[in-house]
Short mmCIF file of C-alpha atoms and ligand atoms in Angstrom, two decimals:
data_model
loop_
_atom_site.label_atom_id
_atom_site.label_comp_id
_atom_site.label_asym_id
_atom_site.label_seq_id
_atom_site.Cartn_x
_atom_site.Cartn_y
_atom_site.Cartn_z
CA MET A 1 1.83 -3.77 32.60
CA ARG A 2 -1.21 -3.19 30.46
CA LEU A 3 -1.89 -2.57 26.83
CA GLU A 4 -4.96 -0.41 26.23
CA VAL A 5 -6.35 -0.22 22.76
CA GLU A 6 -9.16 2.12 21.87
CA ILE A 7 -9.42 2.68 18.16
CA THR A 8 -12.21 4.86 16.81
CA GLY A 9 -11.41 4.23 13.16
CA LYS A 10 -8.79 3.73 10.49
CA THR A 11 -9.08 4.50 6.80
CA PHE A 12 -6.67 4.09 3.92
CA ARG A 13 -6.75 6.36 0.91
CA SER A 14 -5.94 4.60 -2.35
CA ALA A 15 -3.74 6.08 -5.05
CA ALA A 16 -6.95 6.75 -7.01
CA GLY A 17 -8.22 8.88 -4.11
CA GLU A 18 -10.89 6.49 -2.78
CA THR A 19 -11.07 5.93 0.97
CA HIS A 20 -11.27 2.46 2.48
CA GLU A 21 -12.50 2.07 6.00
CA VAL A 22 -10.35 -0.70 7.51
CA LEU A 23 -11.04 -0.55 11.24
CA ALA A 24 -14.36 0.24 12.94
CA PRO A 25 -14.40 1.40 16.56
CA LEU A 26 -12.93 -1.30 18.78
CA LYS A 27 -11.59 -1.47 22.27
CA PHE A 28 -9.78 -3.97 24.50
CA VAL A 29 -7.23 -4.20 27.27
CA LEU A 30 -4.52 -6.81 27.68
CA SER A 31 -2.66 -7.42 30.94
CA SER A 32 0.67 -9.06 31.70
CA GLY A 33 0.48 -12.82 31.42
CA GLU A 34 -2.50 -12.69 29.08
CA VAL A 35 -2.69 -13.98 25.53
CA GLY A 36 -5.26 -12.23 23.34
CA VAL A 37 -6.07 -13.90 20.05
CA LEU A 38 -7.41 -12.04 17.02
CA ILE A 39 -9.42 -14.20 14.65
CA GLY A 40 -11.05 -12.75 11.57
CA PRO A 41 -11.45 -13.09 7.81
CA SER A 42 -8.58 -12.32 5.47
CA GLY A 43 -8.33 -8.61 4.71
CA CYS A 44 -10.47 -7.52 7.68
CA GLY A 45 -7.71 -5.34 9.15
CA LYS A 46 -5.77 -7.53 11.61
CA SER A 47 -2.26 -6.68 10.44
CA THR A 48 -3.26 -3.04 10.18
CA MET A 49 -4.40 -3.15 13.82
CA LEU A 50 -1.11 -4.71 14.92
CA ARG A 51 0.90 -2.01 13.13
CA ILE A 52 -1.14 0.63 14.95
CA ILE A 53 -0.65 -1.14 18.29
CA LEU A 54 3.11 -1.30 17.71
CA GLY A 55 3.24 2.41 16.91
CA LEU A 56 4.32 1.81 13.30
CA ASP A 57 1.23 3.53 11.92
CA ARG A 58 0.15 6.69 13.67
CA ASP A 59 -2.48 7.73 11.15
CA PHE A 60 -5.62 6.48 12.92
CA GLY A 61 -8.42 7.67 15.19
CA GLY A 62 -8.29 6.78 18.88
CA ARG A 63 -5.46 5.88 21.18
CA VAL A 64 -3.15 3.05 22.14
CA ALA A 65 -1.46 3.07 25.54
CA ARG A 66 1.62 0.84 25.67
CA PRO A 67 3.89 0.87 28.69
CA PRO A 68 6.66 3.21 27.46
CA GLU A 69 9.45 0.95 28.69
CA ALA A 70 7.97 -2.24 27.26
CA ARG A 71 10.34 -4.40 25.22
CA ILE A 72 8.58 -5.50 22.07
CA GLY A 73 8.99 -8.78 20.21
CA MET A 74 7.28 -8.93 16.84
CA VAL A 75 6.80 -11.56 14.21
CA PHE A 76 5.40 -9.95 11.08
CA GLN A 77 3.31 -11.90 8.64
CA GLU A 78 6.29 -11.82 6.27
CA PRO A 79 9.48 -12.79 8.12
CA ARG A 80 11.26 -9.51 7.19
CA LEU A 81 14.85 -10.57 7.79
CA LEU A 82 17.79 -8.45 6.71
CA PRO A 83 18.91 -10.20 3.52
CA TRP A 84 22.60 -9.31 3.84
CA ARG A 85 22.92 -10.65 7.39
CA SER A 86 23.19 -14.26 8.49
CA VAL A 87 20.51 -15.96 10.57
CA GLU A 88 22.55 -15.47 13.74
CA GLN A 89 23.31 -11.82 12.93
CA ASN A 90 19.64 -11.14 12.28
CA VAL A 91 18.80 -12.33 15.78
CA ARG A 92 21.76 -10.64 17.47
CA LEU A 93 21.02 -7.28 15.84
CA ALA A 94 17.51 -7.28 17.28
CA ALA A 95 18.67 -8.53 20.68
CA PRO A 96 22.20 -7.23 21.29
CA ASN A 97 22.12 -8.33 24.93
CA VAL A 98 21.16 -11.92 24.27
CA SER A 99 23.55 -14.40 25.90
CA ASP A 100 25.25 -17.16 23.91
CA ALA A 101 23.47 -19.71 26.08
CA LYS A 102 20.04 -18.21 25.41
CA LEU A 103 20.77 -18.00 21.69
CA SER A 104 21.88 -21.64 21.58
CA GLU A 105 18.77 -22.68 23.46
CA LEU A 106 16.52 -20.79 21.03
CA PHE A 107 18.27 -22.17 17.96
CA LYS A 108 17.98 -25.66 19.38
CA ILE A 109 14.28 -25.34 20.21
CA LEU A 110 13.51 -23.82 16.83
CA GLU A 111 15.73 -26.34 15.04
CA LEU A 112 17.85 -23.65 13.48
CA ASP A 113 21.28 -24.85 14.58
CA ALA A 114 22.31 -25.95 11.10
CA HIS A 115 21.28 -22.58 9.65
CA ARG A 116 23.11 -20.11 11.88
CA ARG A 117 25.44 -19.02 9.11
CA HIS A 118 22.90 -19.11 6.31
CA PHE A 119 21.50 -15.97 4.76
CA PRO A 120 17.74 -15.31 4.44
CA GLY A 121 17.83 -15.92 0.68
CA GLU A 122 18.94 -19.49 1.42
CA LEU A 123 15.98 -20.25 3.70
CA SER A 124 12.55 -21.70 3.00
CA LEU A 125 9.61 -19.61 4.19
CA GLY A 126 9.10 -21.93 7.16
CA LEU A 127 12.75 -21.56 8.19
CA ALA A 128 12.62 -17.79 7.80
CA ARG A 129 9.52 -17.73 9.99
CA ARG A 130 11.39 -19.67 12.67
CA VAL A 131 14.22 -17.13 12.53
CA ALA A 132 11.66 -14.38 12.98
CA LEU A 133 10.35 -16.24 16.04
CA ALA A 134 13.89 -16.66 17.43
CA ARG A 135 14.42 -12.93 16.99
CA ALA A 136 11.18 -12.06 18.79
CA PHE A 137 11.93 -14.44 21.68
CA ALA A 138 15.57 -13.34 22.02
CA VAL A 139 14.41 -9.84 22.92
CA GLU A 140 12.72 -11.27 26.06
CA PRO A 141 9.70 -9.14 25.26
CA ASP A 142 7.13 -7.60 27.57
CA LEU A 143 4.81 -7.28 24.60
CA LEU A 144 4.87 -10.09 22.08
CA VAL A 145 2.97 -9.56 18.84
CA LEU A 146 2.64 -12.52 16.52
CA ASP A 147 1.00 -12.20 13.11
CA GLU A 148 0.21 -15.76 11.98
CA PRO A 149 3.57 -17.09 13.22
CA LEU A 150 2.82 -20.75 12.57
CA ALA A 151 1.59 -20.41 8.98
CA SER A 152 3.52 -22.48 6.41
CA LEU A 153 5.02 -24.84 9.00
CA ASP A 154 4.21 -28.55 9.01
CA ASP A 155 1.83 -29.75 11.70
CA ALA A 156 4.50 -31.37 13.87
CA LEU A 157 6.77 -28.32 13.92
CA ALA A 158 3.84 -25.92 14.33
CA GLY A 159 2.76 -27.98 17.34
CA ARG A 160 6.23 -27.83 18.90
CA LEU A 161 6.52 -24.07 18.33
CA ARG A 162 3.07 -23.54 19.75
CA ASP A 163 4.26 -25.33 22.90
CA GLU A 164 7.36 -23.12 22.94
CA ILE A 165 5.24 -20.00 22.71
CA ALA A 166 3.18 -21.34 25.63
CA THR A 167 6.37 -21.98 27.63
CA LEU A 168 7.70 -18.49 26.96
CA VAL A 169 4.41 -16.94 27.93
CA ALA A 170 4.39 -18.95 31.16
CA SER A 171 8.02 -18.14 32.01
CA ARG A 172 7.76 -14.34 32.01
CA PRO A 173 5.01 -11.77 32.53
CA VAL A 174 4.48 -11.04 28.85
CA MET A 175 1.42 -9.57 27.11
CA THR A 176 0.84 -11.49 23.91
CA LEU A 177 -1.30 -10.64 20.93
CA LEU A 178 -1.62 -13.43 18.40
CA VAL A 179 -3.28 -13.39 15.01
CA THR A 180 -4.28 -16.79 13.72
CA HIS A 181 -6.79 -18.46 11.43
CA SER A 182 -6.49 -21.68 13.45
CA ILE A 183 -9.08 -22.33 16.16
CA ASP A 184 -6.78 -25.05 17.52
CA ASP A 185 -3.92 -22.58 18.04
CA ALA A 186 -6.37 -20.09 19.50
CA ILE A 187 -7.76 -22.45 22.14
CA ARG A 188 -4.36 -23.89 23.05
CA LEU A 189 -2.69 -20.52 23.49
CA GLY A 190 -5.35 -17.91 24.14
CA ASP A 191 -6.84 -16.52 27.31
CA ARG A 192 -9.29 -14.35 25.42
CA LEU A 193 -10.40 -14.78 21.85
CA PHE A 194 -11.52 -11.76 19.86
CA PHE A 195 -13.61 -12.65 16.83
CA LEU A 196 -13.53 -9.88 14.25
CA SER A 197 -16.03 -8.92 11.56
CA PRO A 198 -15.12 -8.55 7.88
CA ARG A 199 -13.57 -5.16 7.01
CA PRO A 200 -13.93 -2.71 8.65
CA ALA A 201 -12.96 -4.90 11.60
CA ARG A 202 -14.82 -4.64 14.85
CA ILE A 203 -14.92 -7.14 17.69
CA VAL A 204 -18.10 -9.17 17.17
CA GLN A 205 -17.44 -11.46 20.08
CA GLU A 206 -15.00 -11.76 22.93
CA VAL A 207 -14.71 -15.26 24.40
CA PRO A 208 -12.64 -15.82 27.53
CA ILE A 209 -11.15 -19.26 28.17
CA ALA A 210 -11.35 -19.80 31.90
CA VAL A 211 -9.28 -22.98 32.15
CA PRO A 212 -5.58 -22.11 32.71
CA ARG A 213 -3.36 -22.97 29.73
CA ALA A 214 -1.36 -25.57 31.63
CA GLU A 215 -4.53 -27.45 32.57
CA ARG A 216 -5.91 -27.77 29.06
CA SER A 217 -5.71 -31.50 28.42
CA GLU A 218 -6.75 -32.92 25.04
CA ALA A 219 -10.15 -33.79 26.55
CA GLU A 220 -10.47 -30.26 27.93
CA LEU A 221 -9.58 -28.79 24.52
CA VAL A 222 -12.30 -30.85 22.85
CA ARG A 223 -14.77 -29.50 25.41
CA ILE A 224 -13.61 -25.89 24.90
CA LYS A 225 -13.92 -26.26 21.15
CA ALA A 226 -17.46 -27.61 21.41
CA GLU A 227 -18.39 -24.78 23.75
CA LEU A 228 -16.93 -22.26 21.34
CA ALA A 229 -18.92 -23.72 18.44
CA ALA A 230 -22.10 -23.45 20.53
CA VAL A 231 -21.37 -19.83 21.49
CA GLN A 232 -20.78 -18.94 17.86
CA LEU A 233 -23.99 -20.61 16.72
CA GLU A 234 -25.88 -18.67 19.36
CA SER A 235 -24.49 -15.37 18.15
CA LYS A 236 -25.59 -15.98 14.54
N1 ATP B 301 -0.82 0.55 3.10
C1 ATP B 301 -2.06 0.30 2.68
N2 ATP B 301 -2.67 1.14 1.80
C2 ATP B 301 -3.93 0.90 1.38
N3 ATP B 301 -4.68 -0.14 1.79
C3 ATP B 301 -4.13 -1.00 2.66
C4 ATP B 301 -2.79 -0.83 3.15
N4 ATP B 301 -2.51 -1.86 3.99
C5 ATP B 301 -3.62 -2.62 4.03
N5 ATP B 301 -4.59 -2.11 3.24
C6 ATP B 301 -5.95 -2.67 3.06
O1 ATP B 301 -6.53 -2.76 4.35
C7 ATP B 301 -7.31 -3.95 4.47
C8 ATP B 301 -6.85 -4.74 5.66
O2 ATP B 301 -5.52 -5.25 5.45
P1 ATP B 301 -4.77 -6.11 6.54
O3 ATP B 301 -3.46 -6.47 5.97
O4 ATP B 301 -4.81 -5.38 7.82
O5 ATP B 301 -5.72 -7.39 6.63
P2 ATP B 301 -5.55 -8.73 7.48
O6 ATP B 301 -6.76 -8.87 8.32
O7 ATP B 301 -4.24 -8.75 8.15
O8 ATP B 301 -5.62 -9.86 6.33
P3 ATP B 301 -4.84 -11.28 6.22
O9 ATP B 301 -5.59 -12.25 7.12
O10 ATP B 301 -5.02 -11.64 4.78
O11 ATP B 301 -3.43 -11.07 6.62
C9 ATP B 301 -7.17 -4.66 3.14
O12 ATP B 301 -8.32 -4.35 2.36
C10 ATP B 301 -5.94 -4.08 2.52
O13 ATP B 301 -6.02 -4.08 1.12
MG1 MG B 302 -2.56 -9.87 7.94
#
């Protein structure tokens, strides 16, 4: 499976009638098993690009080719849970075929066991984000799209969830697109990093990480980070 993105432009028209160019021409391909990471300044157009890639916004120039049968798991920047459904119902509605065993495993990993019967209004933002992750994972996606999924979690939990994302990605041939502001998350999870310009976003630099995810020791990560800093200095 492959995701092919070739956007020629995206503009928004404000209520006052002004046009805002949000995406410049940009192009990339993502294959099964690959994690692409989008890194760019706030407001540059990342979430807009994800909505286009998911087919939620069709008002843009260019084309996006997703495998038509691909199952999609999505974590939006806001957790977007159904407020009148419990945590467990929110996950089951998105993934009606999920087994009880799989659900229990996910709730355990994401430390949500105590919250199964709670409603979204009773959750902190960090908890709601974990429910959104459970929902995306429960779908067993072919295309996993994560818009800053680890924001507002404490470091320890973010680290554990990052490992879980890595495990999921390793366990199935999934194409993953991750938006993050964290270089640490990017180098631990990514295969290719796309650095974006301020709005209108274009890819200013694409940096592949050659070392397989499973072989990235702490020492290796330090080395990758230093290399990345050098590459970025060079490009300035
Ligand atoms: N529905 C909309 N109508 C008009 N303008 C919009 C709309 N959605 C987003 N924008 C504008 O498009 C630009 C890009 O927004 P977007 O949410 O894609 O940024 P982002 O890169 O995800 O930022 P962040 O890192 O803060 O999440 C912003 O200037 C935003 O105000
Ligand atoms: Mg965003």
